[in-house]
Coordinates of C-alpha atoms and ligand atoms in Angstrom, one line a residue:
M17 CA -0.4 0.5 -0.4
A18 CA 1.2 3.3 -0.9
T19 CA 2.2 5.8 1.9
P20 CA 0.5 9.1 1.4
P21 CA 3.8 11.4 0.8
T22 CA 4.6 13.6 4.7
H23 CA 4.3 17.3 4.6
V24 CA 5.2 19.6 7.0
S25 CA 3.2 22.8 8.5
I26 CA 4.4 25.8 8.5
D27 CA 1.6 26.7 11.2
R28 CA 3.6 24.7 13.7
L29 CA 6.4 25.4 13.3
S30 CA 6.2 28.8 13.3
H31 CA 3.6 28.0 16.6
D32 CA 7.3 27.0 18.2
L33 CA 8.9 29.8 16.8
R34 CA 7.1 32.4 18.1
E35 CA 6.4 30.4 22.1
L36 CA 10.4 29.7 22.1
S37 CA 11.3 33.0 21.2
E38 CA 9.6 34.3 24.8
I39 CA 11.7 31.8 26.7
G40 CA 14.7 34.7 27.7
R41 CA 13.5 37.8 25.8
E42 CA 13.8 41.0 27.8
A43 CA 12.6 44.6 27.8
D44 CA 14.9 45.6 23.9
G45 CA 13.8 42.8 22.6
G46 CA 16.7 40.6 21.7
V47 CA 16.1 37.4 23.2
Y48 CA 18.7 36.4 25.8
R49 CA 20.4 32.6 26.2
M50 CA 23.1 32.8 26.7
A51 CA 24.6 29.2 27.6
F52 CA 23.5 27.4 31.2
T53 CA 22.1 30.4 32.6
D54 CA 18.9 30.1 33.8
A55 CA 16.1 31.4 30.2
D56 CA 18.6 28.1 28.1
M57 CA 17.7 26.4 30.9
A58 CA 14.4 26.8 30.3
G59 CA 14.7 27.1 26.8
K60 CA 16.0 23.6 26.6
S61 CA 13.5 21.9 29.3
W62 CA 10.7 23.5 26.7
L63 CA 12.7 21.5 24.2
E64 CA 12.5 17.7 25.7
D65 CA 9.2 18.9 26.1
R66 CA 8.0 19.3 22.6
M67 CA 9.4 16.5 21.5
K68 CA 8.2 13.6 23.6
S69 CA 4.8 15.1 22.3
A70 CA 6.2 14.7 18.2
G71 CA 6.8 10.9 19.8
L72 CA 10.0 11.2 20.5
E73 CA 12.3 9.9 22.4
V74 CA 14.5 12.6 24.8
S75 CA 17.5 12.2 26.1
R76 CA 20.2 14.4 27.5
D77 CA 23.8 13.8 27.4
G78 CA 26.4 15.7 30.3
A79 CA 27.3 17.9 27.9
S80 CA 23.4 18.7 28.6
N81 CA 23.4 18.8 24.3
V82 CA 19.6 17.9 24.1
I83 CA 18.9 14.8 21.8
G84 CA 16.0 13.6 20.8
R85 CA 15.4 10.2 19.0
L86 CA 12.9 8.8 16.4
R87 CA 12.8 5.3 15.5
G88 CA 14.0 3.3 12.4
R89 CA 13.8 -0.4 11.2
D90 CA 17.0 -1.3 11.7
P91 CA 18.7 -0.5 15.4
Q92 CA 22.1 -1.5 14.4
A93 CA 22.3 1.2 10.7
P94 CA 23.9 4.2 12.2
A95 CA 21.8 7.2 13.1
L96 CA 20.9 10.7 10.6
L97 CA 21.7 13.0 13.6
I98 CA 19.9 16.9 12.0
G99 CA 19.8 19.9 14.6
S100 CA 21.6 23.0 15.5
H101 CA 21.4 24.8 18.7
I102 CA 19.5 27.1 20.8
D103 CA 22.0 29.6 23.2
T104 CA 22.0 32.5 21.9
V105 CA 24.1 36.0 22.1
P106 CA 22.5 38.3 24.6
C107 CA 21.1 41.0 22.5
A108 CA 19.6 38.3 19.8
G109 CA 17.0 37.9 17.1
I110 CA 14.7 34.8 17.6
L111 CA 16.1 32.3 14.3
D112 CA 19.5 31.8 14.7
G113 CA 19.8 28.6 16.1
T114 CA 16.8 27.5 16.9
L115 CA 15.5 28.0 13.2
G116 CA 17.1 24.5 11.8
V117 CA 16.6 22.6 15.4
L118 CA 12.7 23.5 15.0
T119 CA 13.3 22.8 11.7
G120 CA 14.3 19.2 12.4
L121 CA 11.4 19.1 14.5
E122 CA 8.2 19.7 12.5
C123 CA 10.4 17.5 10.3
L124 CA 10.4 14.8 12.9
R125 CA 7.0 14.9 14.1
A126 CA 6.2 15.0 10.7
L127 CA 7.4 10.9 10.3
H128 CA 5.6 10.6 13.1
E129 CA 2.0 11.6 12.2
S130 CA 1.8 10.5 9.3
G131 CA 3.5 6.1 10.1
R132 CA 6.2 5.8 7.9
Q133 CA 9.4 4.8 9.5
P134 CA 12.9 5.8 8.6
E135 CA 15.5 2.2 7.1
R136 CA 17.8 3.9 10.4
D137 CA 17.8 6.4 13.6
I138 CA 17.4 10.4 13.3
E139 CA 18.4 11.6 16.2
L140 CA 17.7 15.5 16.5
V141 CA 20.2 18.0 18.7
A142 CA 19.9 20.9 20.5
F143 CA 23.8 22.3 20.8
S144 CA 25.0 23.8 24.5
D145 CA 26.7 27.4 23.6
E146 CA 27.0 27.1 20.6
E147 CA 27.2 30.6 20.4
G148 CA 30.2 30.7 23.0
R149 CA 30.2 32.1 26.3
F150 CA 32.1 29.3 27.1
G151 CA 34.2 29.5 24.5
G152 CA 31.3 28.8 22.2
M153 CA 31.1 25.0 20.8
F154 CA 31.0 23.3 23.6
G155 CA 28.3 21.0 23.3
S156 CA 29.6 19.6 20.3
Q157 CA 33.1 19.4 21.1
A158 CA 32.0 17.2 24.3
F159 CA 29.5 15.0 21.9
T160 CA 32.8 14.7 19.5
G161 CA 35.0 14.1 21.9
A162 CA 36.7 17.3 21.2
I163 CA 36.8 18.7 24.6
N164 CA 39.2 17.6 27.7
P165 CA 39.1 17.9 32.0
D166 CA 41.8 21.7 31.9
G167 CA 39.3 22.8 28.9
I168 CA 36.4 22.3 31.3
H169 CA 38.4 23.6 33.9
L170 CA 39.3 26.6 32.3
A171 CA 36.5 28.1 30.9
T172 CA 34.9 31.7 32.3
D173 CA 32.5 33.7 30.9
P174 CA 33.6 37.8 30.1
S175 CA 32.7 38.1 33.3
G176 CA 34.6 35.8 34.9
I177 CA 31.7 32.9 35.9
K178 CA 33.6 29.5 35.1
L179 CA 31.8 26.3 33.2
A180 CA 32.4 24.6 35.6
D181 CA 30.2 27.0 38.4
A182 CA 27.8 27.9 35.5
M183 CA 27.0 24.0 35.6
K184 CA 26.9 23.7 38.9
E185 CA 24.1 26.1 39.1
Q186 CA 22.3 24.6 37.3
G187 CA 22.9 21.3 39.3
L188 CA 25.0 19.7 36.5
D189 CA 27.8 18.4 37.2
P190 CA 30.3 19.2 34.3
W191 CA 32.5 16.4 34.6
L192 CA 29.9 14.6 33.0
A193 CA 30.8 16.5 30.1
L194 CA 33.3 14.0 29.5
Q195 CA 30.9 11.1 29.1
A196 CA 29.4 12.9 26.4
R197 CA 31.7 12.2 23.5
R198 CA 29.4 9.4 21.0
D199 CA 30.5 6.5 19.1
P200 CA 31.4 7.7 15.4
Q201 CA 29.9 4.9 15.3
S202 CA 26.7 5.2 15.0
V203 CA 26.1 7.9 13.5
A204 CA 26.2 8.1 10.6
A205 CA 25.4 11.9 8.8
Y206 CA 24.9 14.8 10.4
L207 CA 23.3 17.8 8.7
E208 CA 22.4 21.7 9.6
L209 CA 20.0 23.8 8.5
H210 CA 21.3 27.6 9.5
I211 CA 20.4 30.9 8.3
E212 CA 22.4 32.4 6.0
Q213 CA 24.3 35.4 7.8
G214 CA 24.9 36.9 5.0
P215 CA 23.3 38.7 2.6
V216 CA 24.1 36.7 -0.9
L217 CA 20.5 34.7 -1.2
S218 CA 18.7 37.7 -0.2
Q219 CA 20.1 40.2 -2.7
A220 CA 19.7 36.4 -5.1
G221 CA 16.7 36.9 -4.2
E222 CA 18.0 32.9 -3.6
Q223 CA 15.5 30.3 -1.2
I224 CA 18.0 27.5 -0.7
G225 CA 22.2 27.4 0.0
V226 CA 23.4 23.9 -0.2
V227 CA 26.5 25.1 1.7
E228 CA 29.8 23.0 0.3
A229 CA 32.1 24.1 2.6
I230 CA 32.5 25.4 6.1
T231 CA 36.0 28.9 6.0
G232 CA 38.5 28.2 7.6
L233 CA 40.0 31.2 9.8
F234 CA 42.9 32.1 11.3
K235 CA 42.9 35.7 14.1
W236 CA 46.4 36.8 14.2
T237 CA 47.1 39.9 17.0
V238 CA 50.0 41.7 15.5
T239 CA 52.2 44.5 16.9
L240 CA 53.8 47.5 15.4
A241 CA 55.6 49.6 17.3
G242 CA 57.8 52.4 16.8
E243 CA 58.4 55.9 18.7
P244 CA 55.9 57.9 20.6
N245 CA 57.0 61.1 20.8
H246 CA 54.8 64.7 20.8
A247 CA 52.8 65.7 17.7
G248 CA 53.8 69.6 17.3
T249 CA 57.9 68.8 17.5
T250 CA 58.6 65.9 15.3
P251 CA 59.2 66.5 11.7
M252 CA 57.2 63.5 9.4
P253 CA 60.6 62.6 7.8
M254 CA 62.0 62.2 11.5
R255 CA 59.1 60.4 13.0
R256 CA 58.3 56.0 13.3
D257 CA 54.6 56.4 14.0
A258 CA 52.6 52.1 14.4
F259 CA 49.9 53.2 13.2
M260 CA 50.9 54.4 10.1
G261 CA 52.6 51.3 9.2
V262 CA 48.6 49.4 10.2
A263 CA 47.1 52.3 7.6
D264 CA 49.5 50.7 4.9
F265 CA 49.3 47.4 5.8
A266 CA 44.9 48.1 5.5
H267 CA 45.6 49.3 2.1
E268 CA 47.8 46.5 0.9
I269 CA 44.7 43.8 1.6
P270 CA 42.9 44.3 -1.8
R271 CA 46.7 43.5 -2.7
L272 CA 47.0 40.6 -1.0
L273 CA 43.7 38.9 -1.8
D274 CA 44.5 39.1 -5.2
E275 CA 47.2 38.3 -6.0
N276 CA 47.1 35.1 -2.8
G277 CA 43.7 34.8 -2.1
S278 CA 40.6 34.0 -4.0
D279 CA 36.9 34.9 -4.6
R280 CA 35.3 33.6 -0.8
S281 CA 38.5 35.2 1.0
R282 CA 38.0 37.7 3.4
A283 CA 40.4 39.4 5.5
T284 CA 39.8 42.0 8.6
I285 CA 41.0 44.4 10.9
G286 CA 38.5 44.3 13.5
R287 CA 40.3 46.3 16.4
V288 CA 42.8 48.6 16.2
D289 CA 44.4 50.1 20.2
L290 CA 46.0 53.1 20.4
T291 CA 49.6 53.6 22.5
P292 CA 49.7 56.4 24.6
G293 CA 46.4 56.9 23.0
S294 CA 46.2 60.5 22.8
A295 CA 45.6 63.0 19.8
N296 CA 48.6 65.0 20.0
T297 CA 51.7 62.2 20.3
V298 CA 52.7 60.1 16.9
P299 CA 51.9 56.2 18.4
G300 CA 54.3 54.5 19.8
E301 CA 52.9 51.1 18.9
A302 CA 49.0 49.8 17.7
R303 CA 48.2 46.0 18.2
F304 CA 45.1 45.0 15.7
T305 CA 43.3 42.2 15.2
L306 CA 43.5 40.3 11.9
D307 CA 40.8 37.9 10.6
V308 CA 41.2 36.2 7.7
R309 CA 39.1 33.2 6.2
D310 CA 39.0 30.9 3.2
T311 CA 36.9 27.8 2.1
D312 CA 41.4 25.7 1.1
E313 CA 43.5 26.1 3.5
T314 CA 46.8 26.3 1.4
V315 CA 45.4 29.3 0.4
L316 CA 44.7 30.2 4.2
H317 CA 48.3 29.4 4.4
E318 CA 49.5 30.9 1.2
L319 CA 47.3 34.4 2.6
A320 CA 49.2 34.1 6.5
E321 CA 52.7 34.6 4.5
A322 CA 51.5 37.1 2.3
A323 CA 51.2 38.8 5.6
R324 CA 54.1 38.2 7.4
R325 CA 55.9 39.3 4.3
A326 CA 54.0 42.6 3.8
L327 CA 54.4 43.0 7.3
H328 CA 57.6 42.5 7.5
A329 CA 57.8 45.2 4.6
I330 CA 55.4 47.8 5.9
A331 CA 58.4 47.8 9.3
R332 CA 61.2 48.2 7.6
R333 CA 60.0 51.1 5.1
R334 CA 58.5 53.5 8.2
G335 CA 61.4 52.2 11.0
L336 CA 59.0 49.7 13.2
R337 CA 59.2 46.2 15.0
F338 CA 56.8 43.9 14.6
S339 CA 55.9 41.2 15.8
Y340 CA 52.7 38.6 15.7
E341 CA 51.5 35.9 18.3
V342 CA 48.5 32.5 16.0
E343 CA 45.6 32.8 18.6
S344 CA 43.3 30.8 16.5
W345 CA 43.8 28.7 13.8
I346 CA 40.6 26.1 11.6
P347 CA 40.6 24.5 9.4
P348 CA 37.9 25.1 6.2
V349 CA 36.4 22.0 6.1
A350 CA 34.0 20.5 3.2
C351 CA 30.5 19.5 3.2
D352 CA 29.5 15.8 1.6
P353 CA 29.3 15.9 -1.2
S354 CA 26.6 13.7 -1.6
L355 CA 24.4 14.4 0.8
S356 CA 25.8 18.3 -0.5
S357 CA 24.1 16.5 -3.7
M358 CA 20.7 14.8 -2.1
V359 CA 20.0 18.6 -0.2
E360 CA 20.5 20.3 -3.9
A361 CA 18.6 17.6 -4.9
A362 CA 15.0 18.1 -2.9
A363 CA 15.1 21.5 -4.0
A364 CA 15.3 21.2 -7.5
H365 CA 12.8 18.7 -6.7
Q366 CA 11.3 21.6 -5.0
G367 CA 11.0 23.5 -7.3
L368 CA 13.1 25.8 -5.7
R369 CA 15.7 28.7 -6.5
Y370 CA 19.4 28.2 -5.1
R371 CA 22.2 27.8 -4.9
R372 CA 25.4 26.4 -4.4
M373 CA 28.1 28.4 -1.9
E374 CA 29.8 28.3 1.8
S375 CA 29.0 29.5 5.3
G376 CA 31.6 31.8 5.9
A377 CA 30.4 31.7 10.0
A378 CA 31.6 29.1 11.5
H379 CA 28.5 25.7 12.9
D380 CA 28.4 22.9 15.2
A381 CA 29.3 21.4 11.7
Q382 CA 31.7 22.7 11.4
I383 CA 32.8 20.2 15.2
V384 CA 30.8 17.2 14.4
A385 CA 32.7 17.0 10.9
S386 CA 35.8 15.2 12.5
I387 CA 33.2 11.7 13.4
C388 CA 30.8 11.8 10.5
P389 CA 30.1 13.5 6.7
V390 CA 28.2 16.9 7.2
G391 CA 26.1 18.6 4.7
M392 CA 24.3 22.2 5.1
I393 CA 21.3 24.3 4.3
F394 CA 21.6 28.4 4.4
V395 CA 18.1 29.7 4.7
P396 CA 18.0 33.7 3.2
S397 CA 18.8 36.5 6.2
I398 CA 16.6 39.3 5.3
E399 CA 19.7 42.0 4.7
G400 CA 22.2 39.7 5.9
K401 CA 21.5 40.8 9.1
S402 CA 21.9 38.6 12.2
H403 CA 22.9 38.7 16.1
S404 CA 20.1 41.0 16.3
P405 CA 16.7 41.4 16.7
A406 CA 16.4 42.9 12.8
E407 CA 17.0 39.1 11.4
W408 CA 14.9 37.3 10.1
T409 CA 13.6 34.7 7.5
A410 CA 10.5 35.6 5.3
W411 CA 7.9 33.2 6.2
D412 CA 8.4 31.5 2.5
D413 CA 11.9 31.1 2.8
I414 CA 11.3 29.4 6.1
E415 CA 8.3 26.4 4.6
A416 CA 11.0 25.8 2.1
G417 CA 13.3 25.3 4.3
A418 CA 11.3 22.8 6.5
R419 CA 10.3 20.9 3.4
V420 CA 14.5 20.6 1.8
M421 CA 15.1 19.6 5.1
L422 CA 12.9 17.1 5.1
G423 CA 13.6 15.7 1.2
T424 CA 17.4 15.5 2.0
I425 CA 15.9 12.7 5.6
E426 CA 13.5 11.4 2.9
R427 CA 16.3 11.3 0.6
F428 CA 19.0 9.7 3.4
A429 CA 17.7 7.9 5.9
F430 CA 14.6 6.2 3.9
S431 CA 16.2 4.5 1.2
P432 CA 15.4 1.7 1.3
S433 CA 19.3 1.2 0.1
P434 CA 20.2 4.0 1.3
T435 CA 23.3 6.0 -0.8
H436 CA 26.1 6.0 1.9
P437 CA 28.0 8.9 2.6
T438 CA 31.5 7.2 2.0
S439 CA 34.5 10.3 2.0
P440 CA 34.9 11.7 5.8
A441 CA 34.9 15.1 5.9
S442 CA 38.1 16.6 7.3
S443 CA 39.0 17.5 10.5
T444 CA 39.5 20.1 12.4
S445 CA 40.3 20.3 16.1
P446 CA 39.0 24.9 16.5
K447 CA 39.2 26.5 20.0
T448 CA 37.4 29.3 19.3
P449 CA 33.9 29.5 17.7
Ligands
LIG238 ZN1 24.2 30.0 14.5

């Protein structure tokens, strides 16, 4: 007997989104569900209730990742994992992370209702502290076995509160996070839907991004040291002005990217501190951050070398000393080609406008890629806005994303002889999100 096709309900999804958005909402309109706060824990409890109502088996691991399982026909087959996170930055919008979790919930609810049983288990997960109150990606790192006792002990939030204390405050044992590690053999693949958080899809009028790679990055803190001097009495040719070195370097960035980068390269100087920092003194020292991203690790290495050479030349020309510290190096992650093809096929089947693209932001998928193949679906962010109450995606596009997610789940978990992605994505050991 042919089973009727399964449909996601945008009404139920929007109801869930609105209900969860009220947990942690403050008077300024922003959502404040930072990891391991009361609001975050209330959000997790709400999610567990919704998962149970949707017919899922609910559990919480040692890192307080919330997991809901829809049983498949073959209990031995590794599960398809879907999800994202429901913690937020301070004063957040309502979609970042949450949309992926609640879209997954709606897909599993629709499947459960239809009575169709997948060939393999499907697990919906909401990972803890993706947004970085305590550094970021805590839940997915625990899940993949990438944390250690030292990391748990040292992690603190910007106000100095320790992760371990914040967890204890919520009645959790931080040491149990070390037991959250999942056997990689038990997970077949991870699929994450997320808002794009950039302007590309919105400006192109497209509804779906088929993510091919998640960008890698390096962050440096660069110091240029010259000599502080009187702004009136020091003639221009006799200065060793540290800020002029920064200005020279900033001006060289387009050339560095043209010569050594790709069309996916990005470079940003996000912060400059000048010492002594007074209006009538030539700056003696400039410290600045350099954030460089690309989806190809070879390109990242070439950009790092080119930046080093440029800084060296500028320092010599300006009479400055130059040094830098590598704050982080996060390798890019490729999405699994066969999962990307399933996402693309689902979008094409629905007649949606889509494009293949990279993710310029870090996501849990980047971490989970160390244990299994990963795929990502993007939906447009209006005007590219995110990490703000102005963050939004049109309902049409949210519905399109949910249908593509369901279509991808059906392709992966319902096929009688499921297509196994074969190439594990490149591994990663990130330190910051
Ligand atoms: Zn997110």
